[in-house]
XYZ file of C-alpha atoms in Angstrom:
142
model
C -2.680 27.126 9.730
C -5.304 24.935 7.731
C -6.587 21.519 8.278
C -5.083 18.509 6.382
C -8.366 16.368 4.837
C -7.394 13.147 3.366
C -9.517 10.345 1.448
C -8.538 6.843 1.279
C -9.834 4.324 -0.509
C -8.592 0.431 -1.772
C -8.874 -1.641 -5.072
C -11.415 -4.719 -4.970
C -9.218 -7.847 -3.519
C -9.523 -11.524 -2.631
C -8.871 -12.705 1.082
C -8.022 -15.978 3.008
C -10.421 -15.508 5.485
C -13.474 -14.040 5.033
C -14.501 -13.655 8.955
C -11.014 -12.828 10.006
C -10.750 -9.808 7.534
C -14.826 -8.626 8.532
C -12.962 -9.342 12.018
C -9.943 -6.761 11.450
C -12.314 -4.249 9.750
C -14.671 -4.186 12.763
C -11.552 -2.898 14.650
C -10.231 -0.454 11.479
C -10.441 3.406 12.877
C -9.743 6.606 11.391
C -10.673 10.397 11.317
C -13.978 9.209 10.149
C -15.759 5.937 9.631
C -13.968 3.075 7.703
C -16.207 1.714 5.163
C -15.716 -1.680 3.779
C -17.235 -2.479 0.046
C -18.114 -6.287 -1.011
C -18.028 -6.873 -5.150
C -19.490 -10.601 -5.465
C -17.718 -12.066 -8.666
C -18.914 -14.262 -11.319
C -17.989 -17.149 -9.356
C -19.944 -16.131 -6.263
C -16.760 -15.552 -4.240
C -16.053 -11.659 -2.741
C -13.849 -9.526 -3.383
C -13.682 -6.451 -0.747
C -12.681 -2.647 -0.710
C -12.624 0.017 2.127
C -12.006 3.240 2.384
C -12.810 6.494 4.725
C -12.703 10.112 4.396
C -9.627 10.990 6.798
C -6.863 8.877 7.323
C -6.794 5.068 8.939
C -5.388 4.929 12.009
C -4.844 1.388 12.567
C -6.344 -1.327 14.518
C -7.882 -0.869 18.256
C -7.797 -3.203 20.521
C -10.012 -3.340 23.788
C -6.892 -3.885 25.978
C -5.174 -0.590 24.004
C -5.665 2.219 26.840
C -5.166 4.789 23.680
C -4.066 4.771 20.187
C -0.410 4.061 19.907
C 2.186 4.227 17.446
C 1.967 0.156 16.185
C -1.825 0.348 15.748
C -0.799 0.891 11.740
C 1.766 -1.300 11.665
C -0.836 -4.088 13.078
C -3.263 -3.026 10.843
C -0.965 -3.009 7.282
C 0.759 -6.642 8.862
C -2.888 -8.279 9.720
C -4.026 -7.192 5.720
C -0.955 -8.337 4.675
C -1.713 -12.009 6.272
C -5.036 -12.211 4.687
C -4.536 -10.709 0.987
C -4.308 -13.665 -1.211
C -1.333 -14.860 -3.001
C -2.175 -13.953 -6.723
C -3.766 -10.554 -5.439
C -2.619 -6.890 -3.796
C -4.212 -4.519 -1.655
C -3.827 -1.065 -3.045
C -4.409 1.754 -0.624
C -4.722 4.859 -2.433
C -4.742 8.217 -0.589
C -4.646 11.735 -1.410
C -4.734 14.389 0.556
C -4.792 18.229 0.802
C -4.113 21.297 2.862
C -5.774 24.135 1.870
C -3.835 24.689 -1.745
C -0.444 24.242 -0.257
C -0.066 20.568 0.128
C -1.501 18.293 -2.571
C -0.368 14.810 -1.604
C -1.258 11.040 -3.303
C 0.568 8.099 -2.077
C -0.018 4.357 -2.497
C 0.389 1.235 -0.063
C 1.287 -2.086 -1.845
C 0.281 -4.982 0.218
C 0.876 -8.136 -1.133
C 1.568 -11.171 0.552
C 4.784 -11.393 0.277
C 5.384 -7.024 0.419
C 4.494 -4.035 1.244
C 5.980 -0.983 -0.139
C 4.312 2.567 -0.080
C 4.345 4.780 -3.213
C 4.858 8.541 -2.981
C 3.061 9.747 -6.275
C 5.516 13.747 -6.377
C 8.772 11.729 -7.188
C 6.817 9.761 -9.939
C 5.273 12.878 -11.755
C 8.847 14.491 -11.246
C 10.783 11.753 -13.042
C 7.987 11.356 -15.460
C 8.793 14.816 -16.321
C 12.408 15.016 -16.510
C 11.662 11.874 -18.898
C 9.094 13.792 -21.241
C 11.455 17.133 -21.332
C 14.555 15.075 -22.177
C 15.877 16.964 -18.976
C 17.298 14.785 -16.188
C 17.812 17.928 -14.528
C 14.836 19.357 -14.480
C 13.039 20.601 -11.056
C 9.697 22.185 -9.995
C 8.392 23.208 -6.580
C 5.161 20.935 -5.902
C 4.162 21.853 -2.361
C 3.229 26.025 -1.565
C-alpha cells in the first residue's frame, strides 16, 4: 500500500480582520507546516494565501486533548467569517497515490458559501461534451 501526498494551496484574498485571520492561521495544522503568503496591493491593503504540502487538518485549540473530527469544520466556518464580501477563498488541492489515485478538488469559501469542487466529474462531463457522447465513460483512478 503507498502513501497518499497531497499539496494545498489558496488564491490571494481580502479579509475583515487582519489579526483575527494571522490569529486562525497561528492555530492552522496539517501533515506539514501551513504557510501563509501576504501580496500588498496597489492600495497598500493585503491580500493573503496559504498553503502546505499535506493536507490541513483544521484548527487546534489548547483546550482540544487531540485532533477531532470538527477541527475542519472550525477551520472552513472561521475563513468563511473573515473572507470579504466581494471576494472567495479558493482552496485548491491535488493529491496522489503512487499512480493509482490522481485527485484535485476545490473549496469555495465565500461569505455567504462554501461548496467543494471534485475536479474527475468536471473532466468527465467536459468530455462527454467534446465527444458529443453523453454516454461516454473512462476509468480515472488504477
Amino acid at each position: 500500500m503507498a502513501n497518499y501526498y497531497a499539496t494545498i494551496r489558496t488564491n490571494y484574498f481580502s479579509v475583515k480582520d487582519e489579526m483575527a485571520f494571522r490569529e486562525l492561521m497561528a492555530k492552522a495544522y496539517g501533515q506539514d507546516t501551513v504557510h501563509l503568503f501576504e501580496q500588498v496591493q496597489d492600495d497598500g491593503s493585503i491580500k493573503f494565501g496559504f498553503g502546505c504540502n499535506g493536507g490541513i487538518s483544521g484548527i487546534f485549540e489548547p483546550d482540544d486533548e487531540e485532533c477531532d473530527d470538527t477541527a475542519m469544520d472550525r477551520f472552513l466556518d472561521t475563513l468563511q467569517q473573515l473572507v470579504c464580501a466581494d471576494d472567495a477563498i479558493i482552496i485548491t488541492a491535488v493529491g496522489n497515490e503512487k499512480l493509482c489515485y490522481v485527485i484535485g478538488i476545490a473549496t469555495l469559501i465565500t461569505s455567504r458559501e462554501l461548496q467543494f469542487v471534485d475536479l474527475r466529474p468536471i473532466t468527465l462531463e467536459l468530455a462527454q461534451h467534446l465527444l458529443g457522447n453523453a454516454k461516454f465513460q473512462t476509468q480515472m483512478n488504477y
